[in-house]
Coordinates of C-alpha atoms in Angstrom, one line a residue:
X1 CA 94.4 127.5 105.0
X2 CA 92.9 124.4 103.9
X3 CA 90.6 123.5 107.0
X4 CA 90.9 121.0 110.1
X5 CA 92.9 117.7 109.1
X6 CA 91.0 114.9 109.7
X7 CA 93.4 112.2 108.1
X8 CA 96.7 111.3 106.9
X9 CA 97.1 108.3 104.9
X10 CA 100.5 107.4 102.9
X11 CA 100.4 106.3 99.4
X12 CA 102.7 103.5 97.9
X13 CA 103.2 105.7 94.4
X14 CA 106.5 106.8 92.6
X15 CA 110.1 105.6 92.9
X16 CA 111.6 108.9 94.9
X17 CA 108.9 111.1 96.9
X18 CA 107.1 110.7 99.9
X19 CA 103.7 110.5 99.1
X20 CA 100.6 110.9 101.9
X21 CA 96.9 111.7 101.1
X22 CA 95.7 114.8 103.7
X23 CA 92.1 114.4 104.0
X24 CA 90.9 118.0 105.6
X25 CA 87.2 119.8 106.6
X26 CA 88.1 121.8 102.7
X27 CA 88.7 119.1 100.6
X28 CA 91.7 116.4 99.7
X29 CA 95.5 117.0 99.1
X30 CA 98.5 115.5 98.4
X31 CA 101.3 116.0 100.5
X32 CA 105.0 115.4 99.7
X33 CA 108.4 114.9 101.0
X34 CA 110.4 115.3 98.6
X35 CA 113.8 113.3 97.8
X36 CA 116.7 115.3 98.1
X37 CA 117.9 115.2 94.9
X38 CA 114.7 116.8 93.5
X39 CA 113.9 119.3 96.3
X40 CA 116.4 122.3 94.7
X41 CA 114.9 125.9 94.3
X42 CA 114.8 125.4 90.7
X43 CA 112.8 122.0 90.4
X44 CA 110.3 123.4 92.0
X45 CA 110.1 126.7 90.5
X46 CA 109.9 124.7 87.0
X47 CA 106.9 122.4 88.9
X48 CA 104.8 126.1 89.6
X49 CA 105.2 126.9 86.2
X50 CA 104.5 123.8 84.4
X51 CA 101.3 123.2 86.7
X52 CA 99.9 126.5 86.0
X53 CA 100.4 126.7 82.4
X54 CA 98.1 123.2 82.4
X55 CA 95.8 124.7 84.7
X56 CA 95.3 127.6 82.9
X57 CA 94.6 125.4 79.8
X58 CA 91.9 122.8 81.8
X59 CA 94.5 120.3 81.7
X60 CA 93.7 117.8 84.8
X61 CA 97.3 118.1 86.4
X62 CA 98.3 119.0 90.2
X63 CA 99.1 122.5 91.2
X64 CA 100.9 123.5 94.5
X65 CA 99.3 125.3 97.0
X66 CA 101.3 127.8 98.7
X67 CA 101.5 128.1 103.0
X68 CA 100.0 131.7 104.6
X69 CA 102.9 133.6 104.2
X70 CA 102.6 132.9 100.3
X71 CA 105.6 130.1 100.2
X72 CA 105.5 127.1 98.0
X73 CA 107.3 124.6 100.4
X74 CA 107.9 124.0 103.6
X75 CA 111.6 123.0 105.6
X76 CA 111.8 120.8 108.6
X77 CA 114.0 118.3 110.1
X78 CA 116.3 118.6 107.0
X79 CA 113.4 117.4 104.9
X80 CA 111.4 119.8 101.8
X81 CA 107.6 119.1 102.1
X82 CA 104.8 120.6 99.7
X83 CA 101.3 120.2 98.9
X84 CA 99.5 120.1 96.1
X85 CA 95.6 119.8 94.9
X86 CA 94.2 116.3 94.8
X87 CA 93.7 115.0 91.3
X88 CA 90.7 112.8 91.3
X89 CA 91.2 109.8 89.3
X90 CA 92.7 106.3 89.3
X91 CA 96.5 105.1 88.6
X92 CA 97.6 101.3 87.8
X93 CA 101.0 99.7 88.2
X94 CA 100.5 97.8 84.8
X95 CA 98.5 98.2 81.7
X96 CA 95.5 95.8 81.6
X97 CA 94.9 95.6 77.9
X98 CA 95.6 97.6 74.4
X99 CA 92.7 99.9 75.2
X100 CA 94.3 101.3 78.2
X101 CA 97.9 101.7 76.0
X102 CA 95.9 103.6 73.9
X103 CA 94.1 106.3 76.0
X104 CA 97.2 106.6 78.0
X105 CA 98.9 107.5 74.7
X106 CA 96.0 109.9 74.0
X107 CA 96.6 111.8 77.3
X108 CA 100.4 111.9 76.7
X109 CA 100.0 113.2 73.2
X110 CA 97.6 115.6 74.3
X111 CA 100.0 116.8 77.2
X112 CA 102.6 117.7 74.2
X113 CA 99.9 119.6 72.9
X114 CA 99.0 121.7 75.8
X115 CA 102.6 122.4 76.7
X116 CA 103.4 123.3 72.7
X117 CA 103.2 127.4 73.6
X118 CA 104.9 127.2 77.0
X119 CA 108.1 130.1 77.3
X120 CA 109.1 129.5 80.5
X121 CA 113.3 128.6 80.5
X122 CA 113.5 125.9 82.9
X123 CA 115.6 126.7 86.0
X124 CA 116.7 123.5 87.5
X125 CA 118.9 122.3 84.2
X126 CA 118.5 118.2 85.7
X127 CA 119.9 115.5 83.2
X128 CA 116.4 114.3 81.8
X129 CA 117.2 111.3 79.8
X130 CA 120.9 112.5 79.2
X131 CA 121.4 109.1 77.7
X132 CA 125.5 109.5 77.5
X133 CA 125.5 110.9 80.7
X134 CA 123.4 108.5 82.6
X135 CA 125.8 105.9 81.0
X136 CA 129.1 107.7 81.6
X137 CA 127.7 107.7 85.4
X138 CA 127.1 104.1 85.4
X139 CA 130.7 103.3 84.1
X140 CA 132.2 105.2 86.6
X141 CA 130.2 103.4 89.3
X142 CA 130.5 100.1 87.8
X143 CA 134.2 100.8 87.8
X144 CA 134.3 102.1 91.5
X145 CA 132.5 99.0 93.0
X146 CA 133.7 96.2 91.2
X147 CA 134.5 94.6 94.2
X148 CA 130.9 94.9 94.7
X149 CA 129.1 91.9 96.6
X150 CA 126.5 91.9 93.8
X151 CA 128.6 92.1 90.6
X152 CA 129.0 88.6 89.9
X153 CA 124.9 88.8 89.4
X154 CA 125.0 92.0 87.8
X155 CA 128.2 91.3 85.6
X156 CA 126.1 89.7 82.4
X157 CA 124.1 92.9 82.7
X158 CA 126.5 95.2 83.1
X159 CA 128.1 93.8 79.5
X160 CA 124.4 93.8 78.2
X161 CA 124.5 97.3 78.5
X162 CA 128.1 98.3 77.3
X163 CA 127.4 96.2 74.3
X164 CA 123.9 97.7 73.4
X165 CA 123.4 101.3 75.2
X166 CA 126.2 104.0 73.6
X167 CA 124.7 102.2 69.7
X168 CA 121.1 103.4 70.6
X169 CA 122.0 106.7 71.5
X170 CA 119.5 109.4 69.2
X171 CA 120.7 111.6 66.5
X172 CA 121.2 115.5 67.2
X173 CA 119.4 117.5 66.5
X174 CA 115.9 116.3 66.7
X175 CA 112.8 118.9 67.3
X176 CA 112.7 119.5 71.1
X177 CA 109.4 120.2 73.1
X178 CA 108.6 120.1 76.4
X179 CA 108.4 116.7 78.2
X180 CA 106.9 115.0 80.7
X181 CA 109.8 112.7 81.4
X182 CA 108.3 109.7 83.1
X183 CA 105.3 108.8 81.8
X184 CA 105.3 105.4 83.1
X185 CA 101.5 104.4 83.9
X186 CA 101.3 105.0 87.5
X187 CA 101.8 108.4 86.2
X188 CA 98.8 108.5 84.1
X189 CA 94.9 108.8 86.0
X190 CA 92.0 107.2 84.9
X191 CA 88.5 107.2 85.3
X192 CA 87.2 105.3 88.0
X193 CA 86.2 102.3 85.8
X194 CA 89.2 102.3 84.4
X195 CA 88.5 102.9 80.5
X196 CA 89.6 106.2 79.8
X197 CA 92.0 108.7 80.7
X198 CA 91.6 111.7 82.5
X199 CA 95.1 113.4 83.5
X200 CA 98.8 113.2 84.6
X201 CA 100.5 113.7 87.8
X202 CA 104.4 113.6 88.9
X203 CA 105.9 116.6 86.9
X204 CA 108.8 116.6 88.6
X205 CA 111.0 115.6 85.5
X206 CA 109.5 117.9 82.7
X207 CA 111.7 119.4 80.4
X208 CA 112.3 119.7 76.9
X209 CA 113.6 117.3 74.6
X210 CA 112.6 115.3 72.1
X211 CA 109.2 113.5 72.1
X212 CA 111.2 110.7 71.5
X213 CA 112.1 110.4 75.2
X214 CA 108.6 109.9 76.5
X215 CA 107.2 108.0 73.7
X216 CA 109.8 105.4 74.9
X217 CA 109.7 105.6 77.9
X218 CA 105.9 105.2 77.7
X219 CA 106.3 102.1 75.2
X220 CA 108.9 100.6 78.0
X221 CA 106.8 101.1 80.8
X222 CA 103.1 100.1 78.9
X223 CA 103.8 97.2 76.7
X224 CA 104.3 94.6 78.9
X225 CA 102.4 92.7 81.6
X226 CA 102.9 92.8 85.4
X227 CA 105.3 95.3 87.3
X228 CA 108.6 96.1 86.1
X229 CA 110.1 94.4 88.6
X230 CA 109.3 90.9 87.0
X231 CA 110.9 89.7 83.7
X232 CA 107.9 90.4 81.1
X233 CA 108.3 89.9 77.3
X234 CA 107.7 92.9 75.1
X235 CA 104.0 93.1 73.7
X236 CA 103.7 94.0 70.3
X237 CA 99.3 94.9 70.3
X238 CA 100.2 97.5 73.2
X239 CA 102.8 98.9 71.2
X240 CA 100.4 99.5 68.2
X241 CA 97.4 100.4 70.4
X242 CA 99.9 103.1 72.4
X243 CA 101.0 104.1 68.5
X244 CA 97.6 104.8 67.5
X245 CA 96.7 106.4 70.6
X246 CA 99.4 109.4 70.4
X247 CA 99.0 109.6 66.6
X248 CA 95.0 110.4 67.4
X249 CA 96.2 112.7 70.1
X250 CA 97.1 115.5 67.0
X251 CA 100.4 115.4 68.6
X252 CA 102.4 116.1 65.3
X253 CA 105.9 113.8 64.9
X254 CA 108.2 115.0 61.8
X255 CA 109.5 112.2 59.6
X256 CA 113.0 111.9 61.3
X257 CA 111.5 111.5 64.7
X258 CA 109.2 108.4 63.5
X259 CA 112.4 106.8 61.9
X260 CA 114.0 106.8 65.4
X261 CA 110.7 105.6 67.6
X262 CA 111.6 102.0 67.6
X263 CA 115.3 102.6 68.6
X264 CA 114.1 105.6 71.6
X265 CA 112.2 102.3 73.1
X266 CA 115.1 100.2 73.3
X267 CA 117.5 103.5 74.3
X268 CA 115.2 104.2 77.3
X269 CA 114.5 101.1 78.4
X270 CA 118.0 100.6 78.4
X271 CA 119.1 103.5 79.7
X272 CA 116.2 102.8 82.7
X273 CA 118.2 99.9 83.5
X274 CA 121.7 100.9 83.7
X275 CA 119.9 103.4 86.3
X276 CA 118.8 100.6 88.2
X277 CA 121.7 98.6 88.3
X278 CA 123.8 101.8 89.2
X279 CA 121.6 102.1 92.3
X280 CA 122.5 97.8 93.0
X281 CA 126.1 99.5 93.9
X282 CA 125.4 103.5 95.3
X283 CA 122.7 102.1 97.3
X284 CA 120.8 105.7 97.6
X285 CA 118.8 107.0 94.8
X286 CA 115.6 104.9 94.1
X287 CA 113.0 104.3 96.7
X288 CA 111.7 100.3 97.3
X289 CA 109.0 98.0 98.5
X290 CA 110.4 96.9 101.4
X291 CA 107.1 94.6 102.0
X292 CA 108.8 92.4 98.6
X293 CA 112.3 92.8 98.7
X294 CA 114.8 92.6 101.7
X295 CA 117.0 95.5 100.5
X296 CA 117.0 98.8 98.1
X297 CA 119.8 96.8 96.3
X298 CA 117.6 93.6 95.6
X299 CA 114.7 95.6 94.2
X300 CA 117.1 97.6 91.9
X301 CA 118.7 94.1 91.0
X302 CA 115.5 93.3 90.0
X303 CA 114.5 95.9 88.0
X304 CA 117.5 96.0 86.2
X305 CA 116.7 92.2 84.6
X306 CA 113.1 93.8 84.1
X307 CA 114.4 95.9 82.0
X308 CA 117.2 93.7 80.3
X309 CA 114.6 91.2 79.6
X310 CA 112.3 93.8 78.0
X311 CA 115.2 94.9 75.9
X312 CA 115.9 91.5 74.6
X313 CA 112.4 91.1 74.1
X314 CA 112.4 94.7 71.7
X315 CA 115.2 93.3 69.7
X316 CA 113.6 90.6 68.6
X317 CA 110.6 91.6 67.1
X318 CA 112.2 95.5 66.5
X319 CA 111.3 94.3 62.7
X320 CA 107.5 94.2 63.6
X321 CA 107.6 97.3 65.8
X322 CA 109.4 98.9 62.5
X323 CA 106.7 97.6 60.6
X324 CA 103.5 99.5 62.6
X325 CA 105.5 102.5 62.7
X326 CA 105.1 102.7 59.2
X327 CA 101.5 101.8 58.8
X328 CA 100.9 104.5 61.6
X329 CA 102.9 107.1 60.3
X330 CA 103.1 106.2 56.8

């Protein structure tokens, strides 16, 4: 039970759920329609245990509350619903400065930290950052629709990819931990002036894996200016402040996993955009803003030279970004 509903308001946030604030007489919630692709049994099994283990730590996160008869979801109209507790708190679309880089790194090392004792064997077994796999998929769909109306657009980033991606792939093994996954800003609440960070929402995608993962695609998604739909050169202060920031977490990184942090922020953000531009052709994964762009296709099209454009930007100053990895983790 969680009272008399008084309003239901959605919420422009993620790339995949539905997202509506449920304002009742007990209090606020968040509830969800879930994309079909992340609704299975097992995803949301791993999401109950994940949100608990941070609750029972005092880590500001969501956790689901369950229906009367004790379930965790809800089926109707071939559609998987939930709700979960309202985290209080503040989310951007971009980074404003290095200091926000910075306390978001805090709060992702410090989610590393929280989830370093957590046993649970994680049901749902989804691809997270499955570099090779992600681009075996995106051959196989560039290959299927190269008639495509849009490949002549997409062709210079389609050989962007093949040329760059299967060189950036990490070395195995590297110490694994559990993840977040998709730590891009929106993902990480702020107080409500702004300055400091104060939890993480959308655990859909936790896992384990190397740290690696997030810390690039945190570094893809922080150190750069506007959304990531626009082209945005690659911001070297952010990257240092976000550096910094996990470092002062007491998140712990060996030696082998700072050798490889500069090429996991080129591999992701890669990786990100052959996602994208696999979405230009299947046409079905990746939600839009249909108040910017007249198509899924066309946002995705644009994302994917967001994230082209960031790469290129990485590559040239990877000798710099080399450079405060060392004076950070010397």
């Amino acid at each position: 039970p969680v009272g008399s509903v008084h309003s239901l308001t959605g919420i422009a946030a993620g790339l995949n759920h539905e997202t509506c604030l449920l304002q009742t007489s007990a209090g606020r919630y968040v509830l969800q329609r879930l994309h079909p692709e992340l609704a299975s049994d097992g995803i949301l099994a791993d999401y109950r245990a994940v949100t608990e283990h941070l609750a029972d730590r005092a880590f500001p996160s969501p956790r689901l509350v369950p229906t009367v008869d004790g379930r965790f979801h809800v089926d109707q109209d071939n559609s998987r619903y939930r709700l979960i507790t309202y985290v209080p708190g503040v989310s951007s679309d971009s980074v404003a400065d290095c200091r926000m880089a910075g306390e978001a790194a805090m709060m992702m090392g410090s989610f590393h930290v929280a989830m370093g004792e957590f046993r649970h064997a994680f049901i749902s077994g989804r691809p997270l950052h499955d570099s090779p796999g992600h681009y075996a998929a995106f051959q196989a769909a560039v290959r299927k629709h190269g008639n495509h109306p849009l490949m002549p657009e997409c062709r210079d980033m389609v050989n962007t990819i093949d040329e760059f991606l299967p060189n950036l792939f990490l070395p195995h093994p590297l110490p694994s931990r559990v993840v977040h996954g998709d730590p891009k800003i929106s993902n990480v609440l702020f107080d409500i002036e702004g300055r400091r960070s104060i939890g993480l929402v959308d655990l859909d995608s936790c896992g384990r894996h190397t740290a690696l993962v997030d810390i690039g695609d945190a570094v893809r998604s922080w150190c750069r200016d506007g959304p990531e739909d626009l082209p945005s050169p690659f911001l070297a202060d952010r990257f240092r402040a976000a550096c910094e920031g996990y470092a002062q977490s007491g998140a712990a990184l060996s030696s082998i996993e700072a050798k490889h942090i500069v090429r996991s922020c080129r591999l992701i953000t890669l990786e990100l955009g052959s996602r994208f531009l696999r979405d230009v052709f299947e046409d079905r994964y990746f939600g839009w803003d249909r108040a910017r762009f007249a198509s899924r296709a066309a946002h995705n099209l644009a994302r994917s030279r967001g994230c082209i454009a960031l790469h290129e930007s990485m590559a040239a100053q990877q000798a710099e970004m080399d450079r405060i990895v060392r004076e950070v983790w010397n």
